[in-house]
């Protein structure tokens, strides 16, 4: 009787826990391995979409189209991408990173052939506050850089009208400032990165 | 299983035992994403899936679980289902996965999931627990969808990303910011308690 | 911004401008149920701060030195919650032994810390934002202090409201949410103040 009490109190919970843990880990590992390739594909696709949209290319939602469009129009160089969609103008896309409020903001910044006018910006990753800083992901925010030249000045949301002004995001002063800093660094370094000057 | 019990189990969490406006539980992980309808739908589906299936699983195991390590087993099962949701989103809906960020993982600590297991699944049969979990998730989902509806509509003038209100509408930016979530939920609870629950009492 | 000052910036941001409770809504359940009394709130707040600062750092170590080398990152939800649960259990035993008063006043809330979203949240945020160890520690500590500050302020306001006339339907959770909304607005006002 004593032995069974010991079993019920000490051994059984351990064995039970061990079994449950093993089953749980087996299930999750199985699912993880089954989807691993797909996840990797998604990441590649995401990066390619970012490069193309920074270059101002219009994208369909069909994933196979993005892959073929990317392969036919992008040349990968060390530190930047050269994009020419169809017979359109040649554009340059450079990846830039910088500290946001919470963590790193990672961008693809696209330039026209003059290397000063922006063709577009795409966000690769950011970790700002949802509803506040994370609103830099909203299309209107990134779209306002296209066709403008740096350096930029951020102004109160909804008031930008001069050619170097961009709307900040209300309630996310630090994120907007960080974004401005990264963009200004991009604008001043684009020539030296691409021409090697 | 009597049909009456099933019906009662299913309907209670939608109305008089609603986890959100009666018990005010489990709003932590989802309120943050209610500034968009789409995010809210995906998050609440995740919660529904987790609540239903972990209730069912733990109800199946209920007579074998040693009481001393009950919480650990519950957490483990919940975490497994949440990881499944996370991996599935990452593989099949990567844009949404990026937007939801850490909030999917926080379903683990959603009070409703653990609450339904402790209060219901451990005392009831698997089938009934599954229904209870599903209904609790549903009761949770529709409340948050209503909140998200108003937040997105008033805050951005659009629904599901499509502009609805047109250019005459001035966006109430406060609605998509954090304070808006608190105010909407408070207003919702107020209205429901004043109107619906008072009528039910009569 | 100076790189060396980044942890300090994160620390203050976590307390004020991006309070984990008021901007991410994490830890709402215990926040709403405990904030009726100032003393209990202080006790729970301190416990949360302590647990958060230490478990976030612990989870960083576990993530960096166990999960990443074996590429088991997808198991992080399970592993983090186990680390937190084990740590809370330990603290519970220590408090039970040495401070009976605190044990009885916090009583049922200590197990609730395990399922406090804010604590798991801090660990998940720290992974997604790829912080280094020092930043992680300051982030955990700051988030905990921010949570403490928010619950203290809330408890103080709610004690004053005890004698106030509140519409029937708003009593309890409703009015607390309205207060939390105003607090969130007030805390957003800090965002212009911190410029490092």
Coordinates of C-alpha atoms in Angstrom, one line a residue:
Chain A
X1 CA 0.0 0.0 0.0
X2 CA 2.8 2.3 0.9
X3 CA 4.5 1.7 -2.4
X4 CA 1.4 2.4 -4.4
X5 CA 1.0 5.7 -2.5
X6 CA 4.5 6.6 -3.4
X7 CA 3.8 5.7 -7.0
X8 CA 0.6 7.7 -7.2
X9 CA 2.2 10.8 -5.5
X10 CA 5.7 10.9 -7.1
X11 CA 6.1 8.6 -10.1
X12 CA 2.8 8.8 -11.8
X13 CA 2.7 12.6 -12.2
X14 CA 6.2 12.6 -13.6
X15 CA 5.4 9.8 -16.0
X16 CA 2.2 11.5 -17.0
X17 CA 3.9 14.9 -17.5
X18 CA 6.6 13.3 -19.5
X19 CA 4.2 11.5 -21.8
X20 CA 2.1 14.6 -22.4
X21 CA 5.2 16.7 -23.1
X22 CA 6.5 14.1 -25.6
X23 CA 3.2 14.0 -27.4
X24 CA 2.9 17.8 -27.6
X25 CA 6.5 18.2 -28.8
X26 CA 6.1 15.4 -31.4
X27 CA 2.9 17.0 -32.8
X28 CA 4.4 20.5 -33.0
X29 CA 7.6 19.3 -34.5
X30 CA 5.8 17.3 -37.1
X31 CA 3.7 20.3 -38.2
X32 CA 6.7 22.6 -38.1
X33 CA 8.7 20.3 -40.4
X34 CA 5.8 19.8 -42.7
X35 CA 5.4 23.6 -43.2
X36 CA 9.1 24.5 -43.1
X37 CA 9.6 24.8 -46.9
X38 CA 6.5 26.8 -47.3
X39 CA 7.6 29.3 -44.7
X40 CA 10.9 29.7 -46.3
X41 CA 9.2 30.3 -49.7
X42 CA 7.0 32.9 -48.1
X43 CA 9.9 34.8 -46.7
X44 CA 11.7 34.8 -50.1
X45 CA 8.5 36.0 -51.7
X46 CA 8.0 38.7 -49.1
X47 CA 11.5 40.1 -49.7
X48 CA 11.0 40.0 -53.5
X49 CA 7.7 41.8 -53.2
X50 CA 9.4 44.5 -51.1
X51 CA 12.2 45.0 -53.7
X52 CA 9.7 45.3 -56.5
X53 CA 7.3 47.6 -54.7
X54 CA 10.1 49.9 -53.6
X55 CA 11.0 50.2 -57.3
X56 CA 7.4 51.3 -58.0
X57 CA 6.4 48.2 -59.9
X58 CA 2.7 47.4 -59.9
X59 CA 2.2 43.9 -58.5
X60 CA -0.5 41.3 -59.0
X61 CA -1.5 39.1 -56.2
X62 CA -0.6 35.9 -58.0
X63 CA 2.5 34.6 -56.3
X64 CA 4.0 32.9 -59.4
X65 CA 3.8 36.2 -61.3
X66 CA 5.9 37.9 -58.6
X67 CA 8.6 35.3 -58.8
X68 CA 8.8 35.5 -62.6
X69 CA 8.6 39.3 -62.6
X70 CA 11.4 39.4 -60.0
X71 CA 13.6 37.0 -61.9
X72 CA 13.1 38.8 -65.2
X73 CA 13.6 42.4 -64.0
X74 CA 15.9 42.4 -61.0
X75 CA 19.7 42.1 -60.9
X76 CA 21.1 41.4 -57.5
X77 CA 24.3 43.3 -56.7
X78 CA 26.3 43.4 -53.5
X79 CA 24.4 45.8 -51.2
X80 CA 21.7 46.8 -53.7
X81 CA 19.3 45.7 -56.5
X82 CA 18.9 47.0 -60.0
X83 CA 15.3 46.8 -61.2
X84 CA 14.0 47.4 -64.7
X85 CA 10.4 46.4 -65.2
X86 CA 9.8 45.6 -68.9
X87 CA 11.0 48.6 -70.9
X88 CA 10.6 51.0 -68.0
X89 CA 13.4 53.1 -66.5
X90 CA 16.2 51.6 -64.5
X91 CA 15.8 51.9 -60.8
X92 CA 17.9 51.1 -57.8
X93 CA 16.7 49.5 -54.6
X94 CA 18.9 49.6 -51.4
X95 CA 18.1 47.9 -48.1
X96 CA 18.4 50.1 -45.1
X97 CA 18.1 49.4 -41.4
X98 CA 17.8 51.6 -38.3
X99 CA 16.7 51.7 -34.8
X100 CA 13.0 52.3 -34.3
X101 CA 11.4 53.0 -30.9
X102 CA 11.2 49.3 -30.0
X103 CA 13.5 47.5 -32.3
X104 CA 15.0 47.6 -35.8
X105 CA 13.1 49.0 -38.7
X106 CA 14.2 47.4 -41.9
X107 CA 13.4 49.0 -45.3
X108 CA 13.8 48.7 -49.0
X109 CA 14.3 52.1 -50.5
X110 CA 14.0 52.6 -54.2
X111 CA 15.6 55.4 -56.2
X112 CA 15.2 56.7 -59.8
X113 CA 18.3 56.7 -62.1
X114 CA 19.3 60.1 -60.7
X115 CA 19.8 58.4 -57.3
X116 CA 18.1 61.3 -55.4
X117 CA 14.4 61.0 -56.4
X118 CA 12.6 58.2 -54.5
X119 CA 10.6 55.7 -56.5
X120 CA 9.2 54.1 -53.4
X121 CA 9.7 52.6 -49.9
X122 CA 8.7 49.2 -48.7
X123 CA 8.9 47.9 -45.1
X124 CA 10.6 44.6 -44.6
X125 CA 10.2 44.4 -40.9
X126 CA 9.2 46.6 -37.9
X127 CA 8.2 46.0 -34.3
X128 CA 6.5 49.3 -33.4
X129 CA 3.4 49.6 -31.2
X130 CA 0.2 48.3 -32.9
X131 CA -2.2 51.2 -33.6
X132 CA 0.6 53.8 -33.1
X133 CA 4.0 53.3 -34.6
X134 CA 3.0 50.2 -36.5
X135 CA 0.9 52.5 -38.7
X136 CA 4.1 53.1 -40.8
X137 CA 3.0 49.9 -42.6
X138 CA -0.1 51.7 -43.8
X139 CA 0.1 52.3 -47.6
X140 CA -0.5 56.1 -47.4
X141 CA 2.5 56.5 -45.2
X142 CA 5.1 54.8 -47.4
X143 CA 3.4 56.1 -50.5
X144 CA 4.1 59.7 -49.6
X145 CA 7.9 59.3 -50.2
X146 CA 7.5 58.3 -53.8
X147 CA 8.6 61.0 -56.2
X148 CA 10.1 63.2 -53.5
X149 CA 13.8 64.1 -52.8
X150 CA 15.5 63.9 -49.4
X151 CA 16.3 65.2 -46.9
X152 CA 12.7 65.0 -45.4
X153 CA 11.0 66.9 -42.7
X154 CA 8.2 65.3 -40.7
X155 CA 5.2 67.5 -40.0
X156 CA 2.0 66.9 -38.1
X157 CA -0.2 64.2 -39.5
X158 CA -2.3 65.6 -42.4
X159 CA -0.5 68.8 -42.9
X160 CA 2.4 67.9 -45.3
X161 CA 2.3 70.0 -48.5
X162 CA 5.8 71.2 -49.4
X163 CA 7.9 68.8 -51.5
X164 CA 10.3 67.8 -48.7
X165 CA 7.5 67.4 -46.1
X166 CA 6.0 64.1 -45.0
X167 CA 3.1 63.4 -42.6
X168 CA 4.2 62.0 -39.3
X169 CA 2.0 59.6 -37.3
X170 CA 0.0 61.0 -34.5
X171 CA 1.0 59.5 -31.1
X172 CA 4.1 57.9 -32.5
X173 CA 6.6 60.8 -32.5
X174 CA 9.6 58.6 -31.9
X175 CA 8.8 56.1 -34.6
X176 CA 8.2 58.9 -37.1
X177 CA 11.5 60.5 -36.2
X178 CA 13.3 57.2 -36.5
X179 CA 11.7 56.6 -39.9
X180 CA 12.7 60.1 -41.0
X181 CA 16.3 59.5 -39.9
X182 CA 16.6 56.2 -41.8
X183 CA 15.1 57.9 -44.9
X184 CA 17.5 60.8 -44.7
X185 CA 20.4 58.5 -44.3
X186 CA 19.2 56.6 -47.3
X187 CA 18.9 59.8 -49.3
X188 CA 22.5 60.9 -48.4
X189 CA 24.2 57.6 -48.9
X190 CA 22.5 56.3 -52.0
X191 CA 25.1 57.7 -54.4
X192 CA 28.1 56.4 -52.5
X193 CA 26.5 52.9 -52.2
X194 CA 25.6 52.5 -55.9
X195 CA 28.4 54.5 -57.6
X196 CA 30.9 53.5 -55.0
X197 CA 31.9 57.2 -54.6
Chain B
X1 CA -26.9 13.4 -23.8
X2 CA -30.1 15.3 -23.5
X3 CA -30.7 17.8 -26.2
X4 CA -31.7 20.5 -23.7
X5 CA -28.2 20.5 -22.0
X6 CA -26.5 20.9 -25.4
X7 CA -28.6 23.8 -26.3
X8 CA -28.1 25.5 -22.9
X9 CA -24.4 24.9 -23.0
X10 CA -24.2 26.5 -26.4
X11 CA -26.4 29.5 -25.8
X12 CA -25.2 30.6 -22.3
X13 CA -21.8 32.0 -23.4
X14 CA -23.5 33.9 -26.2
X15 CA -25.8 35.8 -23.8
X16 CA -26.1 35.7 -20.1
X17 CA -22.7 34.1 -19.3
X18 CA -20.8 35.9 -22.0
X19 CA -17.1 35.9 -21.2
X20 CA -16.5 39.5 -22.2
X21 CA -19.4 41.6 -21.1
X22 CA -20.5 39.6 -18.1
X23 CA -17.3 38.2 -16.7
X24 CA -14.9 40.7 -18.4
X25 CA -12.3 38.0 -19.1
X26 CA -9.8 37.4 -21.7
X27 CA -9.7 40.7 -23.4
X28 CA -5.9 41.1 -23.0
X29 CA -4.6 39.4 -26.1
X30 CA -7.2 40.5 -28.6
X31 CA -8.1 44.1 -27.7
X32 CA -4.8 45.3 -29.1
X33 CA -5.6 44.1 -32.6
X34 CA -9.3 45.3 -32.7
X35 CA -8.3 48.3 -34.7
X36 CA -8.9 46.3 -37.9
X37 CA -11.8 43.9 -38.6
X38 CA -9.6 41.4 -40.5
X39 CA -7.0 41.1 -37.7
X40 CA -9.8 40.6 -35.1
X41 CA -11.5 37.9 -37.1
X42 CA -8.3 35.9 -37.5
X43 CA -7.3 36.4 -33.8
X44 CA -10.8 35.4 -32.5
X45 CA -10.8 32.3 -34.8
X46 CA -7.5 31.4 -33.2
X47 CA -9.0 31.8 -29.7
X48 CA -12.1 29.8 -30.7
X49 CA -10.0 27.0 -32.1
X50 CA -7.8 26.9 -29.0
X51 CA -10.6 27.1 -26.5
X52 CA -12.7 24.4 -28.2
X53 CA -9.9 21.9 -28.9
X54 CA -8.1 22.3 -25.6
X55 CA -11.4 21.9 -23.7
X56 CA -12.1 18.8 -25.6
X57 CA -8.6 17.3 -25.1
X58 CA -8.4 18.0 -21.4
X59 CA -11.9 16.7 -20.9
X60 CA -10.8 13.4 -22.6
X61 CA -7.8 13.2 -20.2
X62 CA -9.6 14.5 -17.1
X63 CA -9.7 11.3 -15.1
X64 CA -6.0 10.6 -15.6
X65 CA -4.6 14.0 -14.8
X66 CA -2.9 14.1 -11.4
X67 CA -4.3 17.1 -9.6
X68 CA -0.9 18.4 -8.5
X69 CA 0.3 19.1 -12.0
X70 CA -3.1 20.0 -13.4
X71 CA -2.1 23.6 -14.3
X72 CA 1.1 22.5 -16.1
X73 CA -0.7 19.9 -18.2
X74 CA -3.4 22.4 -19.1
X75 CA -0.8 25.0 -20.1
X76 CA 1.1 22.5 -22.1
X77 CA -2.0 21.4 -24.1
X78 CA -3.1 25.0 -24.7
X79 CA 0.4 26.0 -25.8
X80 CA 0.5 23.1 -28.3
X81 CA -2.7 24.3 -29.9
X82 CA -1.5 27.9 -30.0
X83 CA 1.7 26.8 -31.7
X84 CA -0.3 25.0 -34.3
X85 CA -2.3 28.3 -34.9
X86 CA 1.0 30.2 -35.1
X87 CA 2.7 27.8 -37.5
X88 CA -0.4 27.6 -39.7
X89 CA -0.7 31.4 -39.9
X90 CA 3.1 31.7 -40.7
X91 CA 2.8 29.1 -43.5
X92 CA -0.5 30.0 -45.1
X93 CA -1.2 33.7 -44.2
X94 CA 2.2 35.3 -43.7
X95 CA 1.0 38.9 -44.0
X96 CA -1.4 38.4 -41.2
X97 CA 1.2 36.5 -39.1
X98 CA 3.5 39.5 -39.4
X99 CA 0.8 41.9 -38.3
X100 CA -0.4 39.9 -35.3
X101 CA 3.2 39.5 -34.2
X102 CA 3.4 38.3 -30.6
X103 CA -0.4 38.4 -30.0
X104 CA -1.0 34.9 -31.3
X105 CA 1.3 33.5 -28.7
X106 CA -0.6 35.5 -26.0
X107 CA -3.7 33.3 -26.7
X108 CA -2.0 30.9 -24.2
X109 CA -2.5 33.3 -21.4
X110 CA -6.0 34.3 -22.5
X111 CA -8.1 33.8 -19.3
X112 CA -11.1 32.4 -21.2
X113 CA -9.2 29.3 -22.5
X114 CA -7.9 28.3 -19.0
X115 CA -11.1 29.5 -17.4
X116 CA -13.4 27.3 -19.5
X117 CA -11.1 24.3 -18.8
X118 CA -11.1 24.8 -15.1
X119 CA -14.8 25.7 -14.8
X120 CA -16.3 23.3 -17.3
X121 CA -14.1 20.8 -19.2
X122 CA -12.7 19.1 -16.1
X123 CA -16.2 18.2 -14.9
X124 CA -17.9 17.4 -18.2
X125 CA -17.9 15.0 -21.1
X126 CA -15.6 15.7 -24.1
X127 CA -18.5 16.4 -26.5
X128 CA -20.2 18.9 -24.2
X129 CA -16.8 20.5 -23.4
X130 CA -16.1 21.0 -27.1
X131 CA -19.5 22.7 -27.5
X132 CA -18.9 24.8 -24.5
X133 CA -15.4 25.8 -25.7
X134 CA -16.7 26.6 -29.2
X135 CA -19.6 28.7 -27.8
X136 CA -17.4 30.6 -25.4
X137 CA -15.0 31.4 -28.3
X138 CA -18.0 32.5 -30.4
X139 CA -19.4 34.7 -27.6
X140 CA -16.0 36.2 -27.4
X141 CA -15.5 36.6 -31.1
X142 CA -18.8 38.4 -31.9
X143 CA -18.2 41.0 -29.1
X144 CA -14.8 41.8 -30.3
X145 CA -15.9 41.9 -33.9
X146 CA -18.5 44.5 -33.0
X147 CA -15.8 46.6 -31.2
X148 CA -13.5 46.2 -34.2
X149 CA -16.3 47.3 -36.5
X150 CA -16.8 50.6 -34.8
X151 CA -13.1 51.2 -34.2
X152 CA -12.2 50.6 -37.9
X153 CA -15.2 52.5 -39.2
X154 CA -14.8 55.6 -37.0
X155 CA -11.0 55.5 -37.0
X156 CA -10.3 55.1 -40.7
X157 CA -13.6 55.5 -42.4
X158 CA -13.3 52.1 -43.9
X159 CA -14.3 48.5 -43.3
X160 CA -12.2 45.5 -44.0
X161 CA -9.8 47.9 -45.6
X162 CA -12.3 49.3 -48.1
X163 CA -13.3 53.0 -47.8
X164 CA -16.9 53.3 -46.8
X165 CA -17.6 56.7 -45.5
X166 CA -16.0 58.8 -48.2
X167 CA -14.0 62.0 -48.1
X168 CA -16.4 64.1 -46.0
X169 CA -15.6 61.9 -43.0
X170 CA -12.9 63.1 -40.7
X171 CA -11.1 60.1 -39.2
X172 CA -11.3 59.8 -35.4
X173 CA -7.7 58.8 -35.1
X174 CA -8.2 58.2 -31.4
X175 CA -10.4 55.2 -32.2
X176 CA -7.5 53.2 -33.7
X177 CA -5.1 54.2 -31.0
X178 CA -5.0 52.4 -27.7
X179 CA -7.4 54.6 -25.7
X180 CA -10.1 54.0 -28.3
X181 CA -10.1 50.3 -27.5
X182 CA -10.8 51.0 -23.8
X183 CA -13.6 53.5 -24.6
X184 CA -15.3 51.2 -27.1
X185 CA -15.2 48.3 -24.8
X186 CA -16.5 50.4 -21.9
X187 CA -19.4 51.8 -24.0
X188 CA -20.2 48.3 -25.2
X189 CA -20.4 46.9 -21.7
X190 CA -22.4 49.8 -20.6
X191 CA -25.0 49.5 -23.3
X192 CA -25.3 45.7 -23.0
X193 CA -25.7 45.9 -19.2
X194 CA -28.2 48.7 -19.3
X195 CA -30.4 47.4 -22.2
X196 CA -30.0 43.7 -22.8
X197 CA -29.5 42.4 -19.3
X198 CA -32.2 44.6 -17.8
X199 CA -34.7 43.2 -20.2
X200 CA -33.6 39.7 -19.5
X201 CA -34.3 40.2 -15.9
X202 CA -37.9 41.3 -16.4
Chain C
X1 CA 20.7 58.1 -31.0
X2 CA 23.6 56.9 -29.0
X3 CA 23.7 53.1 -29.1
X4 CA 24.7 52.8 -25.4
X5 CA 21.6 54.7 -24.4
X6 CA 19.2 52.4 -26.2
X7 CA 18.4 50.3 -23.1
X8 CA 17.7 53.5 -21.1
X9 CA 15.3 54.7 -23.9
X10 CA 13.6 51.3 -23.9
X11 CA 13.3 51.4 -20.2
X12 CA 11.5 54.7 -20.0
X13 CA 9.4 54.0 -23.1
X14 CA 8.2 50.8 -21.4
X15 CA 7.2 52.7 -18.3
X16 CA 5.6 55.8 -19.8
X17 CA 5.0 56.2 -23.5
X18 CA 4.3 52.6 -24.4
X19 CA 3.1 51.2 -21.2
X20 CA 2.5 47.5 -21.6
X21 CA -0.9 47.7 -20.0
X22 CA -2.2 50.9 -21.5
X23 CA -1.0 50.5 -25.1
X24 CA -0.9 46.7 -25.5
X25 CA -3.7 45.9 -23.1
X26 CA -1.7 43.1 -21.5
X27 CA -2.5 42.0 -18.0
X28 CA -6.0 43.3 -18.1
X29 CA -7.7 40.4 -16.3
X30 CA -5.8 40.8 -13.0
X31 CA -5.7 44.6 -13.5
X32 CA -9.5 44.9 -13.5
X33 CA -10.1 42.4 -10.7
X34 CA -7.4 43.5 -8.3
X35 CA -7.4 47.3 -8.7
X36 CA -10.1 47.9 -6.1
X37 CA -7.7 48.1 -3.2
X38 CA -4.5 50.2 -3.1
X39 CA -2.6 47.8 -0.9
X40 CA -3.4 44.6 -2.8
X41 CA -2.6 46.5 -6.1
X42 CA 0.8 47.5 -4.8
X43 CA 1.5 43.9 -3.7
X44 CA 0.5 42.4 -7.0
X45 CA 2.3 45.2 -8.9
X46 CA 5.6 44.6 -7.1
X47 CA 5.2 40.8 -7.6
X48 CA 4.6 41.3 -11.4
X49 CA 7.5 43.7 -11.7
X50 CA 9.8 41.3 -10.0
X51 CA 8.7 38.2 -11.9
X52 CA 8.7 40.1 -15.2
X53 CA 12.2 41.5 -14.9
X54 CA 13.6 38.1 -13.9
X55 CA 11.7 35.8 -16.2
X56 CA 12.2 38.0 -19.3
X57 CA 16.0 37.8 -18.6
X58 CA 15.8 34.1 -17.9
X59 CA 13.8 33.5 -21.1
X60 CA 16.4 35.4 -23.1
X61 CA 19.1 33.1 -21.8
X62 CA 17.0 30.0 -22.5
X63 CA 16.1 31.3 -26.0
X64 CA 19.6 32.4 -26.9
X65 CA 21.6 29.4 -25.5
X66 CA 19.1 26.5 -25.8
X67 CA 16.4 27.1 -28.4
X68 CA 18.4 28.9 -31.1
X69 CA 21.4 26.6 -31.2
X70 CA 19.1 23.6 -31.6
X71 CA 16.8 25.5 -34.0
X72 CA 13.8 24.9 -31.7
X73 CA 12.5 28.5 -31.8
X74 CA 9.0 27.3 -32.6
X75 CA 8.8 25.7 -29.2
X76 CA 9.3 29.0 -27.5
X77 CA 5.7 29.4 -26.3
X78 CA 5.8 26.2 -24.4
X79 CA 9.3 26.8 -23.0
X80 CA 8.6 30.4 -21.9
X81 CA 5.5 29.5 -20.1
X82 CA 7.1 26.6 -18.3
X83 CA 10.0 28.9 -17.2
X84 CA 7.5 31.5 -15.9
X85 CA 5.3 28.9 -14.2
X86 CA 8.3 27.3 -12.5
X87 CA 9.6 30.6 -11.3
X88 CA 6.2 31.7 -10.0
X89 CA 5.9 28.5 -8.1
X90 CA 9.3 29.1 -6.5
X91 CA 8.3 32.6 -5.5
X92 CA 5.0 31.4 -4.1
X93 CA 6.9 28.9 -1.9
X94 CA 9.3 31.6 -0.6
X95 CA 6.5 34.1 0.1
X96 CA 4.4 31.5 1.9
X97 CA 7.4 30.7 4.1
X98 CA 8.5 34.2 5.0
X99 CA 5.6 36.6 4.8
X100 CA 2.3 35.2 5.9
X101 CA 0.6 38.5 5.6
X102 CA 1.6 39.0 1.9
X103 CA 0.7 35.4 1.2
X104 CA -2.8 35.8 2.5
X105 CA -3.5 39.2 0.9
X106 CA -2.2 38.0 -2.5
X107 CA -3.5 34.5 -2.0
X108 CA -5.2 33.4 -5.1
X109 CA -3.5 36.0 -7.3
X110 CA 0.0 34.4 -7.3
X111 CA -1.0 31.5 -9.5
X112 CA -2.7 34.1 -11.7
X113 CA 0.7 35.7 -12.4
X114 CA 1.5 32.6 -14.5
X115 CA -1.3 33.4 -16.8
X116 CA -0.8 37.1 -16.7
X117 CA -0.5 38.0 -20.3
X118 CA 1.9 40.9 -19.6
X119 CA 4.6 38.5 -18.4
X120 CA 4.5 36.1 -21.3
X121 CA 4.0 39.2 -23.5
X122 CA 7.3 40.8 -22.4
X123 CA 9.2 37.6 -23.2
X124 CA 7.6 37.3 -26.6
X125 CA 8.2 41.0 -27.5
X126 CA 11.8 40.7 -26.5
X127 CA 12.3 37.8 -28.9
X128 CA 10.5 39.5 -31.8
X129 CA 12.4 42.8 -31.3
X130 CA 15.7 41.0 -31.1
X131 CA 17.0 42.7 -28.0
X132 CA 20.4 42.0 -26.5
X133 CA 20.6 40.9 -22.8
X134 CA 21.0 44.3 -21.2
X135 CA 18.1 45.8 -23.2
X136 CA 16.0 42.8 -22.4
X137 CA 16.5 43.2 -18.7
X138 CA 15.7 46.9 -18.8
X139 CA 12.7 46.2 -21.0
X140 CA 11.4 43.6 -18.5
X141 CA 12.0 45.8 -15.5
X142 CA 10.5 48.9 -17.3
X143 CA 7.4 47.0 -18.4
X144 CA 6.9 45.7 -14.9
X145 CA 7.3 49.2 -13.3
X146 CA 4.9 50.6 -15.9
X147 CA 2.3 47.9 -15.0
X148 CA 2.8 48.8 -11.3
X149 CA 2.4 52.5 -12.0
X150 CA -0.8 51.9 -14.0
X151 CA -2.4 49.6 -11.4
X152 CA -1.5 52.0 -8.5
X153 CA -2.9 55.0 -10.3
X154 CA -6.0 53.0 -11.1
X155 CA -6.5 51.7 -7.6
X156 CA -6.1 55.3 -6.3
X157 CA -8.7 56.6 -8.6
X158 CA -11.1 53.8 -8.0
X159 CA -10.9 54.3 -4.2
X160 CA -12.0 57.9 -4.7
X161 CA -14.8 56.7 -6.9
X162 CA -16.3 54.5 -4.2
X163 CA -18.6 57.3 -3.0
X164 CA -19.3 58.7 -6.5
X165 CA -22.6 58.1 -8.3
X166 CA -21.9 55.9 -11.3
X167 CA -24.6 54.8 -13.8
X168 CA -25.6 51.2 -12.9
X169 CA -24.3 49.6 -16.1
X170 CA -20.9 51.2 -15.8
X171 CA -20.2 50.1 -12.3
X172 CA -17.1 47.9 -11.8
X173 CA -15.4 46.9 -15.1
X174 CA -17.1 49.6 -17.2
X175 CA -15.9 52.6 -15.3
X176 CA -12.4 51.1 -14.9
X177 CA -12.2 50.8 -18.6
X178 CA -13.1 54.4 -19.1
X179 CA -10.5 55.4 -16.5
X180 CA -8.0 53.2 -18.3
X181 CA -8.8 55.0 -21.5
X182 CA -8.1 58.4 -20.0
X183 CA -4.9 57.1 -18.5
X184 CA -3.8 55.8 -21.9
X185 CA -4.4 59.2 -23.4
X186 CA -2.5 60.9 -20.6
X187 CA 0.4 58.4 -21.0
X188 CA 0.5 59.1 -24.7
X189 CA 1.2 62.7 -23.8
X190 CA 4.6 61.6 -22.5
X191 CA 5.7 60.7 -26.0
X192 CA 7.0 64.2 -26.7
X193 CA 9.0 64.3 -23.5
X194 CA 11.5 61.5 -24.0
X195 CA 14.0 62.4 -26.7
X196 CA 17.3 60.7 -26.3

